[in-house]
Coordinates of C-alpha atoms in Angstrom, one line a residue:
Chain Z
M81 CA 12.6 -56.2 -30.3
S82 CA 12.1 -54.5 -33.7
S83 CA 7.8 -55.1 -33.6
I84 CA 7.9 -52.9 -30.4
A85 CA 10.2 -49.8 -31.9
M86 CA 8.2 -47.3 -33.8
P87 CA 8.5 -46.1 -37.2
A88 CA 10.4 -42.8 -37.5
D89 CA 7.5 -40.9 -39.0
H90 CA 5.4 -41.8 -35.8
V91 CA 7.8 -40.6 -33.6
Q92 CA 8.3 -37.7 -35.2
S93 CA 4.4 -36.9 -35.4
A94 CA 4.0 -37.8 -31.8
K95 CA 6.2 -35.1 -30.7
R96 CA 5.1 -32.9 -33.1
S97 CA 1.5 -33.1 -31.8
R98 CA 3.0 -32.9 -28.2
V99 CA 4.8 -29.6 -29.1
S100 CA 1.5 -28.1 -30.7
I101 CA -0.3 -29.0 -27.6
K102 CA 2.3 -27.1 -25.5
R103 CA 2.2 -24.4 -28.1
R104 CA -1.7 -24.3 -27.5
Q105 CA -1.9 -24.5 -23.9
T106 CA 0.8 -21.4 -24.0
V107 CA -1.8 -19.3 -26.3
V108 CA -4.7 -20.2 -24.2
K109 CA -2.5 -18.9 -21.2
S110 CA -1.1 -15.8 -22.7
T111 CA -4.7 -15.1 -23.7
V112 CA -6.4 -15.7 -20.3
A113 CA -3.6 -13.8 -18.9
W114 CA -4.5 -10.5 -21.2
L115 CA -8.3 -10.9 -20.6
I116 CA -7.4 -11.0 -16.6
A117 CA -5.5 -7.7 -17.0
A118 CA -7.8 -6.2 -19.2
A119 CA -10.5 -6.8 -16.6
Y120 CA -8.4 -6.0 -13.8
L121 CA -7.5 -2.5 -15.4
F122 CA -11.1 -1.4 -16.3
P123 CA -11.3 0.7 -13.2
V124 CA -8.6 2.8 -14.5
Y125 CA -9.7 2.7 -18.1
W126 CA -13.0 4.1 -16.5
M127 CA -11.2 6.8 -15.0
V128 CA -9.6 8.0 -18.2
N129 CA -12.4 7.4 -20.0
T130 CA -15.3 9.5 -17.6
S131 CA -13.0 12.4 -17.3
F132 CA -13.4 13.1 -21.3
K133 CA -17.3 13.1 -21.1
T134 CA -19.6 16.0 -20.9
G135 CA -21.6 16.1 -18.3
K136 CA -24.6 14.7 -20.2
D137 CA -22.4 11.7 -21.6
M138 CA -21.7 11.2 -18.2
F139 CA -25.0 9.9 -17.3
S140 CA -26.3 8.8 -20.3
V141 CA -27.8 5.1 -20.3
P142 CA -26.5 2.9 -21.6
P143 CA -23.3 3.9 -20.2
Q144 CA -21.0 5.2 -23.0
M145 CA -18.0 2.4 -23.2
F146 CA -15.8 4.7 -25.3
P147 CA -15.8 8.6 -25.0
A148 CA -17.3 9.1 -28.6
D149 CA -16.5 13.1 -28.7
P150 CA -13.6 13.7 -26.3
Y151 CA -14.2 16.3 -24.1
L152 CA -11.2 18.4 -22.5
G153 CA -13.8 20.9 -20.4
S154 CA -13.2 18.6 -17.1
Y155 CA -9.2 19.2 -17.3
K156 CA -9.6 22.9 -17.9
A157 CA -11.9 23.3 -15.3
V158 CA -9.5 21.2 -12.8
F159 CA -6.8 23.3 -14.1
S160 CA -8.6 26.7 -13.5
T161 CA -9.0 28.0 -9.8
T162 CA -12.3 26.3 -9.1
Y163 CA -11.2 23.9 -7.2
G164 CA -7.9 25.2 -6.2
I165 CA -6.2 21.9 -7.9
P166 CA -3.1 24.0 -9.1
Q167 CA -2.1 25.1 -5.8
A168 CA -2.7 21.4 -4.1
F169 CA -0.9 20.3 -7.2
L170 CA 2.5 22.4 -6.1
N171 CA 1.5 21.3 -2.4
S172 CA 1.8 18.0 -3.6
T173 CA 5.0 18.5 -5.3
I174 CA 6.9 20.4 -2.4
I175 CA 5.8 17.9 0.1
A176 CA 6.6 14.5 -2.1
S177 CA 10.1 16.1 -2.9
S178 CA 10.8 17.2 0.5
V179 CA 10.0 13.6 1.5
L180 CA 12.0 12.4 -0.8
I181 CA 15.4 14.4 -0.1
L182 CA 15.2 14.2 3.5
T183 CA 14.3 10.4 3.5
L184 CA 17.3 9.7 1.4
C185 CA 19.6 12.2 3.7
I186 CA 18.4 10.2 6.8
A187 CA 18.4 6.8 5.6
I188 CA 21.6 6.4 3.6
P189 CA 24.0 7.0 6.4
A190 CA 21.6 5.1 8.8
S191 CA 21.5 2.3 6.3
Y192 CA 25.2 1.9 5.9
A193 CA 25.4 1.7 9.8
V194 CA 23.1 -0.7 10.5
A195 CA 24.7 -2.9 7.2
R196 CA 28.1 -2.2 8.7
L197 CA 28.0 -2.4 12.5
R198 CA 27.3 -5.8 14.3
S199 CA 26.0 -5.1 17.5
G200 CA 23.1 -5.2 19.6
I201 CA 21.8 -1.9 18.6
T202 CA 21.7 -2.7 14.9
T203 CA 19.4 -5.8 15.7
S204 CA 17.3 -3.7 18.0
M205 CA 16.8 -0.6 15.3
M206 CA 16.2 -3.0 12.4
I207 CA 13.4 -4.6 14.6
M208 CA 12.2 -0.9 15.4
L209 CA 12.0 -0.1 12.3
T210 CA 10.1 -2.8 11.3
V211 CA 7.3 -2.7 13.9
V212 CA 7.2 1.2 13.6
Q213 CA 6.4 0.7 10.1
L214 CA 3.3 -1.5 10.8
L215 CA 1.6 1.2 13.1
P216 CA -1.6 2.5 11.7
A217 CA -0.8 6.5 10.8
I218 CA -4.2 7.4 12.3
A219 CA -3.0 6.0 16.0
I220 CA 0.4 8.5 15.5
S221 CA -1.8 11.2 13.9
V222 CA -3.4 11.6 17.5
P223 CA -0.5 12.8 19.2
L224 CA 1.5 14.7 16.1
F225 CA -1.5 16.9 15.9
V226 CA -1.6 18.0 19.6
M227 CA 2.5 18.1 19.3
F228 CA 2.4 20.3 16.0
R229 CA -0.3 22.2 17.3
Q230 CA 1.4 23.2 20.7
M231 CA 4.7 24.0 18.8
G232 CA 2.3 26.1 16.1
L233 CA 3.1 24.0 13.3
T234 CA -0.5 22.6 12.2
N235 CA -1.3 24.0 8.6
S236 CA 2.4 23.9 7.5
Y237 CA 4.1 22.1 5.0
I238 CA 6.8 21.4 7.7
S239 CA 4.1 19.2 9.9
V240 CA 3.1 17.1 7.1
I241 CA 6.6 16.5 5.4
L242 CA 7.6 15.2 8.9
A243 CA 4.9 13.2 9.6
D244 CA 5.4 11.4 6.1
I245 CA 9.1 11.0 6.7
S246 CA 8.3 8.7 10.0
V247 CA 6.2 6.0 7.4
T248 CA 9.2 6.6 4.3
L249 CA 12.3 6.5 6.9
P250 CA 11.8 2.8 8.3
F251 CA 11.0 1.7 4.6
A252 CA 14.2 3.5 3.2
V253 CA 16.4 2.0 6.0
I254 CA 14.9 -1.7 5.7
L255 CA 15.3 -1.5 1.9
L256 CA 18.6 0.2 1.6
R257 CA 20.5 -2.2 4.2
P258 CA 20.7 -5.1 1.6
Y259 CA 22.3 -2.9 -0.7
F260 CA 25.4 -1.6 1.7
K261 CA 25.6 -5.3 2.9
M262 CA 26.2 -6.4 -0.4
F263 CA 29.0 -4.0 -1.1
P264 CA 32.2 -5.6 -0.7
V265 CA 34.1 -4.5 2.3
E266 CA 37.4 -5.2 0.6
V267 CA 36.6 -2.3 -1.8
E268 CA 36.0 -0.3 1.0
E269 CA 39.1 -1.1 3.0
A270 CA 41.1 -0.5 -0.2
A271 CA 39.6 3.2 -0.7
R272 CA 40.6 3.8 2.8
L273 CA 44.0 2.8 2.4
D274 CA 43.9 5.3 -0.6
G275 CA 43.4 7.8 2.1
L276 CA 39.8 8.4 2.1
G277 CA 37.8 8.8 5.2
V278 CA 34.5 6.6 5.8
V279 CA 31.9 9.5 4.6
S280 CA 34.1 10.2 1.5
T281 CA 34.1 6.4 0.6
I282 CA 30.2 6.3 0.9
I283 CA 29.5 9.4 -0.9
R284 CA 32.1 8.6 -3.6
I285 CA 32.4 4.7 -3.7
I286 CA 29.4 3.3 -2.3
I287 CA 26.6 5.9 -3.4
P288 CA 27.6 5.4 -6.9
T289 CA 27.6 1.7 -7.2
I290 CA 24.3 1.3 -5.5
R291 CA 22.6 4.2 -7.5
P292 CA 19.5 1.9 -8.6
G293 CA 18.8 1.0 -5.2
I294 CA 18.8 4.4 -4.1
I295 CA 16.9 5.3 -7.2
M296 CA 14.4 2.8 -6.4
I297 CA 13.8 4.1 -2.6
G298 CA 14.1 7.7 -3.7
S299 CA 11.2 7.4 -5.7
F300 CA 9.1 5.1 -3.3
A301 CA 9.4 7.7 -1.0
F302 CA 8.1 10.2 -3.2
L303 CA 5.1 8.0 -4.1
M304 CA 4.3 7.3 -0.8
A305 CA 4.3 11.1 0.0
W306 CA 2.7 11.8 -2.9
G307 CA -0.7 9.6 -2.0
E308 CA -0.2 10.5 1.9
F309 CA -3.9 11.1 2.8
T310 CA -4.2 10.3 6.6
F311 CA -1.5 12.9 8.0
A312 CA -2.2 15.4 5.5
L313 CA -5.9 15.1 6.6
T314 CA -5.2 15.4 10.1
L315 CA -2.7 18.1 10.0
T316 CA -4.0 20.6 7.7
T317 CA -7.2 22.4 7.7
E318 CA -6.4 25.4 5.0
Q319 CA -6.6 24.9 1.2
T320 CA -3.1 26.6 0.6
I321 CA -1.3 23.6 2.3
Q322 CA -3.3 20.9 1.6
P323 CA -2.0 18.3 -1.3
L324 CA -3.8 16.6 -4.0
T325 CA -5.2 13.6 -1.9
V326 CA -7.2 16.1 0.3
A327 CA -8.0 18.3 -2.4
L328 CA -9.6 15.3 -4.1
N329 CA -11.7 14.5 -1.1
R330 CA -12.7 18.0 -0.7
I331 CA -14.3 18.0 -4.1
I332 CA -16.5 14.8 -3.5
G333 CA -17.6 16.5 -0.5
Q334 CA -18.5 19.5 -1.9
Y335 CA -19.1 18.7 -5.9
G336 CA -20.5 15.0 -5.2
T337 CA -21.9 14.9 -8.8
A338 CA -19.3 16.1 -11.3
W339 CA -17.8 13.0 -11.5
N340 CA -16.1 14.0 -14.8
D341 CA -14.4 16.7 -13.1
L342 CA -13.5 14.3 -10.1
M343 CA -12.1 11.6 -12.5
A344 CA -9.9 14.3 -14.3
T345 CA -8.5 15.1 -10.6
A346 CA -8.2 11.8 -9.8
G347 CA -6.1 10.9 -13.2
I348 CA -3.9 13.9 -12.3
I349 CA -3.0 12.5 -9.4
A350 CA -2.7 9.2 -10.6
A351 CA -0.6 10.4 -13.9
P352 CA 3.1 10.9 -12.4
V353 CA 2.7 7.7 -10.2
L354 CA 2.1 5.6 -13.3
V355 CA 4.8 7.3 -15.1
I356 CA 7.4 6.6 -12.2
F357 CA 5.9 3.1 -12.1
V358 CA 6.2 2.4 -15.4
V359 CA 9.6 3.4 -15.9
M360 CA 10.8 1.9 -12.3
Q361 CA 8.6 -0.9 -12.2
R362 CA 11.3 -3.6 -12.5
Y363 CA 13.4 -2.0 -9.2
I364 CA 10.3 -1.2 -7.1
V365 CA 8.8 -4.8 -7.3
A366 CA 11.9 -6.3 -6.6
G367 CA 12.8 -4.0 -3.7
L368 CA 9.5 -4.3 -2.3
A369 CA 8.9 -8.2 -2.5
G370 CA 12.6 -8.3 -0.6
G371 CA 11.4 -5.8 2.0
A372 CA 8.4 -7.3 3.0
T373 CA 9.6 -10.7 3.2
K374 CA 13.1 -10.2 4.5
G375 CA 13.0 -7.2 6.5
Chain F
M167 CA 36.2 1.4 17.8
Q168 CA 36.7 4.3 16.1
I169 CA 34.4 3.2 13.2
R170 CA 31.6 2.1 15.8
R171 CA 31.8 5.6 17.1
L172 CA 31.4 6.9 13.6
G173 CA 28.8 4.4 13.3
L174 CA 26.9 5.6 15.7
A175 CA 26.7 9.1 14.6
L176 CA 25.6 8.2 11.0
A177 CA 22.8 6.3 12.8
A178 CA 22.0 9.2 14.9
P179 CA 20.1 11.4 12.8
A180 CA 17.7 8.4 12.1
V181 CA 17.5 7.0 15.4
I182 CA 16.8 10.9 17.0
Y183 CA 14.2 11.4 14.4
I184 CA 12.7 8.0 15.4
A185 CA 12.7 9.1 18.9
I186 CA 11.0 12.2 18.4
F187 CA 8.4 11.8 15.8
L188 CA 7.5 8.0 16.3
A189 CA 8.3 7.0 20.0
F190 CA 7.8 10.4 21.8
P191 CA 4.4 10.6 20.1
L192 CA 3.3 6.9 21.1
L193 CA 4.1 7.6 24.8
Y194 CA 2.8 11.0 24.2
N195 CA -0.4 9.4 23.1
M196 CA -0.7 7.1 26.4
Y197 CA -0.1 10.4 28.4
L198 CA -2.9 12.0 26.4
S199 CA -5.3 8.8 26.9
V200 CA -5.4 9.5 30.7
T201 CA -5.8 13.3 30.6
D202 CA -9.2 15.2 29.7
A203 CA -7.3 16.4 26.6
S204 CA -10.5 18.2 24.9
G205 CA -10.1 20.9 22.2
A206 CA -10.6 23.7 24.7
N207 CA -8.2 22.0 27.3
L208 CA -5.5 22.2 24.7
I209 CA -6.1 25.7 23.9
S210 CA -6.1 26.9 27.7
G211 CA -2.8 24.7 28.1
S212 CA -4.1 22.5 31.0
L213 CA -4.9 19.0 30.9
P214 CA -6.5 17.9 34.0
F215 CA -5.6 14.6 35.0
V216 CA -8.6 11.8 34.6
G217 CA -7.1 8.2 35.0
S218 CA -9.0 5.0 33.2
E219 CA -11.7 7.6 32.5
N220 CA -11.2 7.7 28.8
Y221 CA -10.9 4.1 29.0
A222 CA -14.0 3.4 30.3
K223 CA -15.6 5.8 27.8
V224 CA -14.4 4.0 24.7
L225 CA -14.8 0.8 25.9
G226 CA -18.2 1.5 27.4
N227 CA -19.4 2.6 24.2
P228 CA -21.3 0.2 21.9
D229 CA -20.2 2.2 19.0
F230 CA -16.7 1.2 20.0
W231 CA -17.2 -2.5 19.7
D232 CA -19.6 -2.2 16.4
S233 CA -16.4 -0.6 14.8
A234 CA -14.4 -3.5 16.3
L235 CA -16.6 -6.0 14.6
L236 CA -16.8 -4.3 11.2
S237 CA -12.8 -3.9 11.8
L238 CA -12.9 -7.7 12.3
I239 CA -15.4 -8.6 9.3
F240 CA -13.4 -6.4 6.8
T241 CA -9.9 -7.9 7.9
V242 CA -10.7 -11.3 7.6
S243 CA -12.9 -11.1 4.4
C244 CA -10.1 -8.9 2.7
L245 CA -7.6 -11.1 3.9
A246 CA -8.8 -14.5 3.4
L247 CA -9.9 -13.5 -0.4
Q248 CA -6.5 -11.6 -1.3
Y249 CA -4.5 -14.6 -0.1
L250 CA -6.7 -17.1 -2.0
F251 CA -7.6 -15.4 -5.3
G252 CA -3.3 -13.9 -4.9
F253 CA -2.0 -17.4 -4.5
V254 CA -4.1 -18.5 -7.7
L255 CA -2.4 -16.1 -9.5
A256 CA 0.8 -16.6 -8.3
L257 CA 0.8 -20.1 -9.4
F258 CA -0.9 -19.3 -12.6
F259 CA 2.1 -17.0 -13.4
R260 CA 4.7 -19.1 -11.9
K261 CA 5.9 -20.8 -15.1
P262 CA 7.1 -18.0 -17.9
F263 CA 4.6 -17.4 -21.3
P264 CA 4.6 -15.0 -23.7
G265 CA 3.4 -11.6 -21.9
N266 CA 3.8 -12.8 -18.4
G267 CA 6.1 -10.1 -17.0
P268 CA 4.3 -7.3 -18.4
I269 CA 1.0 -8.6 -17.6
R270 CA 2.2 -9.3 -13.9
A271 CA 3.4 -5.6 -13.7
L272 CA 0.1 -4.1 -15.6
L273 CA -1.8 -5.9 -12.4
L274 CA 0.3 -4.4 -10.0
V275 CA -1.2 -0.6 -11.3
G276 CA -4.0 -1.0 -8.7
W277 CA -1.6 -1.6 -5.7
I278 CA 1.0 1.5 -6.9
L279 CA -2.2 4.0 -7.2
P280 CA -2.8 6.2 -4.3
P281 CA -6.0 4.6 -2.2
V282 CA -7.5 7.8 -2.5
V283 CA -7.6 7.5 -6.1
T284 CA -8.4 4.1 -6.2
A285 CA -11.4 4.7 -3.9
T286 CA -12.8 7.6 -5.9
I287 CA -12.9 5.5 -9.0
F288 CA -14.7 2.8 -7.6
R289 CA -16.9 5.2 -5.3
W290 CA -18.0 6.2 -9.1
M291 CA -18.5 2.8 -10.2
F292 CA -20.6 1.5 -7.4
D293 CA -22.8 4.6 -7.9
S294 CA -26.5 3.4 -7.6
D295 CA -27.9 5.5 -10.4
Y296 CA -25.1 5.8 -13.2
G297 CA -22.4 3.5 -11.8
V298 CA -21.2 1.2 -14.2
L299 CA -21.1 -1.8 -12.5
N300 CA -24.7 -1.5 -11.7
Y301 CA -25.1 -1.6 -15.3
F302 CA -23.1 -4.7 -15.9
M303 CA -24.9 -6.5 -13.3
M304 CA -28.1 -5.6 -14.8
S305 CA -27.0 -6.3 -18.5
L306 CA -26.1 -9.7 -17.3
G307 CA -29.5 -10.4 -15.4
L308 CA -27.7 -10.6 -12.0
T309 CA -30.4 -7.7 -10.6
D310 CA -33.4 -6.5 -11.6
E311 CA -33.3 -3.0 -10.3
P312 CA -29.9 -1.0 -9.4
V313 CA -28.0 -2.0 -6.3
R314 CA -27.7 1.1 -3.6
W315 CA -24.5 -0.2 -3.2
L316 CA -22.5 3.1 -0.9
S317 CA -26.0 4.4 0.4
Q318 CA -27.5 1.2 2.5
G319 CA -25.6 -0.5 5.3
S320 CA -25.9 -3.9 4.2
T321 CA -24.0 -3.7 1.0
A322 CA -21.6 -0.8 1.8
M323 CA -19.1 -2.9 3.7
L324 CA -18.8 -5.5 0.8
A325 CA -18.4 -2.4 -1.7
V326 CA -15.3 -1.4 0.3
I327 CA -14.1 -4.6 0.6
I328 CA -14.0 -4.9 -3.2
A329 CA -12.1 -1.9 -3.5
N330 CA -9.4 -3.3 -0.8
L331 CA -9.0 -6.4 -2.8
W332 CA -8.2 -4.6 -5.9
V333 CA -5.7 -3.4 -4.4
G334 CA -4.7 -6.3 -2.0
I335 CA -4.5 -9.2 -4.6
P336 CA -1.6 -8.1 -6.5
F337 CA 0.4 -7.5 -3.3
N338 CA -0.3 -11.1 -2.4
M339 CA 0.4 -12.1 -5.7
L340 CA 3.8 -10.6 -5.7
L341 CA 5.1 -12.0 -2.6
L342 CA 3.6 -15.5 -2.8
L343 CA 5.3 -15.5 -6.4
S344 CA 8.7 -14.8 -5.1
G345 CA 8.2 -17.7 -2.8
L346 CA 7.0 -19.9 -5.3
H347 CA 10.4 -19.2 -7.1
L348 CA 12.4 -20.3 -4.3
I349 CA 10.8 -23.9 -4.9
D350 CA 13.5 -26.3 -6.1
E351 CA 11.7 -27.5 -9.5
T352 CA 13.3 -30.9 -9.5
L353 CA 11.2 -31.8 -6.3
Y354 CA 7.9 -31.7 -8.7
E355 CA 9.9 -33.9 -11.5
A356 CA 10.6 -36.9 -9.1
A357 CA 7.0 -36.5 -7.4
A358 CA 5.7 -37.1 -11.1
V359 CA 8.0 -40.1 -11.7
D360 CA 6.6 -41.6 -8.1
G361 CA 3.2 -40.9 -9.7
A362 CA 2.1 -38.0 -7.9
S363 CA -1.3 -36.1 -9.3
R364 CA -1.2 -32.3 -10.0
W365 CA -3.1 -31.7 -6.7
Q366 CA -1.2 -34.0 -4.7
Q367 CA 2.3 -32.2 -5.9
F368 CA 0.4 -29.5 -4.8
T369 CA -0.6 -30.4 -1.1
N370 CA 2.7 -32.0 -0.6
I371 CA 5.1 -29.9 -2.0
T372 CA 4.3 -26.4 -3.0
F373 CA 1.7 -25.7 0.2
P374 CA 4.3 -27.1 2.7
I375 CA 7.3 -25.3 1.6
M376 CA 5.3 -22.1 1.1
R377 CA 4.2 -22.3 4.6
P378 CA 6.9 -19.7 6.2
V379 CA 6.3 -17.2 3.3
S380 CA 2.3 -17.4 3.8
I381 CA 2.5 -16.7 7.5
S382 CA 4.5 -13.5 6.8
V383 CA 2.1 -13.0 4.2
L384 CA -0.7 -13.5 6.5
L385 CA 0.6 -11.3 9.3
L386 CA 1.8 -8.8 7.4
G387 CA -1.8 -8.4 5.7
V388 CA -3.7 -8.2 9.0
I389 CA -1.6 -5.8 10.0
N390 CA -2.0 -3.7 6.5
T391 CA -5.8 -4.2 6.4
Y392 CA -6.3 -3.6 9.8
K393 CA -5.0 -0.1 9.5
V394 CA -6.7 0.8 6.1
F395 CA -8.0 4.3 6.4
D396 CA -7.9 6.7 3.3
L397 CA -9.6 4.2 1.3
I398 CA -12.9 3.5 3.4
Y399 CA -12.7 7.5 4.5
T400 CA -12.8 8.7 0.8
M401 CA -15.3 5.7 -0.2
T402 CA -17.9 6.1 2.5
R403 CA -16.6 8.4 5.4
G404 CA -17.5 6.0 7.8
G405 CA -20.9 5.7 6.8
P406 CA -23.8 5.1 6.5
V407 CA -25.2 5.2 9.2
N408 CA -21.6 3.9 10.6
S409 CA -21.9 0.8 8.6
T410 CA -18.2 1.0 7.3
T411 CA -16.7 3.1 10.5
T412 CA -13.7 0.5 11.2
L413 CA -11.6 1.0 14.3
P414 CA -9.2 3.9 12.1
I415 CA -12.6 5.6 11.1
Y416 CA -13.8 5.5 14.7
T417 CA -10.7 6.7 16.1
Y418 CA -10.3 9.5 13.5
L419 CA -14.2 10.5 14.0
E420 CA -13.8 10.4 17.8
T421 CA -10.7 12.7 17.6
F422 CA -11.5 14.9 14.9
S423 CA -14.8 15.6 14.9
F424 CA -15.5 16.4 18.1
F425 CA -12.0 17.3 19.2
Q426 CA -11.8 14.6 22.0
F427 CA -8.3 14.0 22.3
G428 CA -8.4 12.6 25.1
T429 CA -10.6 9.6 24.1
G430 CA -9.4 9.7 20.8
A431 CA -6.0 8.9 22.3
A432 CA -7.6 5.9 24.6
A433 CA -9.0 4.7 21.4
S434 CA -6.2 4.6 19.6
A435 CA -3.9 3.0 22.2
V436 CA -6.7 0.2 22.5
T437 CA -6.7 0.4 18.5
L438 CA -2.8 -0.6 18.6
I439 CA -2.8 -3.5 21.0
L440 CA -3.4 -5.6 17.7
P441 CA -1.0 -4.6 15.2
L442 CA 1.6 -4.2 18.1
T443 CA 1.1 -8.0 19.1
L444 CA 1.1 -9.0 15.6
S445 CA 4.4 -7.3 14.7
Y446 CA 6.2 -9.3 17.4
F447 CA 4.9 -12.5 15.5
Y448 CA 5.7 -10.9 12.0
V449 CA 9.6 -9.9 13.4
K450 CA 10.0 -13.4 14.6
S451 CA 8.6 -14.7 11.1
L452 CA 11.1 -12.9 9.7
N453 CA 13.9 -14.1 11.3
E454 CA 13.3 -17.9 11.5
E455 CA 13.2 -17.2 7.4
E456 CA 16.7 -15.7 7.5
R457 CA 17.9 -18.8 9.3

């Protein structure tokens, strides 16, 4: 028997080498992952890099991989009135903020209702919401354009805001419902015994508790409206109303070769999105994975 | 009973909203599709009934069928590739390693960026003369002369697909990863004890368990890819010579370039058939998962 047993130091070194193989595998895996991420993010880097190039540097062959002498002219051009970007930035802010506020105002009570009511109405409402969020925007744009035209609302913030909410509202209710569902009914009943009505229970007790979910959905509604293009393109023709996404397309059409200016504009549109994403990343990712697979 | 009433009152704004801005437009679209809603008629306010004439026009137009084929090519290629790459990445990121979390989040940047931004960046990278992509390909010896990515029909669709994959792969990874995390680790340990190889573990455990998640991901993928408009429009405007005019682009051009709201409505009604049918299966798959 004793002949089979390995000497103690052998066992030790076998263990150690197994550990070091594992460690090496982890290092290899991390390195590969960072390389994938770097390759994946190259387009974003290329946008930033191009936005800091002069017209001449932009077309140099081979392309400059790093801006040797960062040029700020593109950002100056974009912020001047040449392309109408400051106005478009303001329009995007007005539209996206209004969508954020209105979506929450409509979605919060509705989510509470679909979370708490047990009836056929809630099931059919959830199915309807799931289906409508899957419709192509362009299919709704055609009738919306005609409707808004007849009401005299094309070329107004209102038309774009209302159209955008048709996308954010179903999303918001679907994602908010689980938060209301998870809130313990007992706490709600206790609040009611203390004399609070349903509405004030929602406002004073439930909303503060599920704030992370509300912030996540609010920022998501903002991001969706900020990046929305189809409705803005079809419902507005006047620059004074058009948001950044349409302004960007306008610049492509008119000044197709000013790539540095274009990349600066794209960067300006991307910046708030990236900031919100970095701050909210964990909530947004969890909420969305849940929303798409659970419904 | 009182709570029930209140619940209905709380849901009312959302219900009314959806009725006015989603349900009504869909019905109104059906109405427009059987009228001669040209720009001039819209202004005068009289919309003569034309029956199935718009549908006959749309379905009899070879351009429409070309678009349907392009939609099919775009959707199927994007779907297959983003599912495949998404799955591989999900398996790669399944077990923790240093940097796993932050790197995974970085990969989602492409998906969170507004599609018009993504499209503009790719448009610049695909530029035939000064695009960085041609530079890379030529330095690696993959091609001798610049590829005219977006200015010739044969490559424009490929370029659009590549850009859309950049958006779609991370989303597929995210959904598949959340599915993978639900698999019980002890199943693999038991299989390893029984002498199952890595590949056998994948085909006998991972893939079958991931089937329901995969079905949801694929259904959602078809619906979301089929409706892509902003990315393609910003990159190519549907060109060159209609080579990237998928159905949503066709509907847009039909409606808003020629102000033919009747035929546009008919085109969008036909376009809606696929997502509406698939959403039935998607809702069903969600309900089955919940059980």
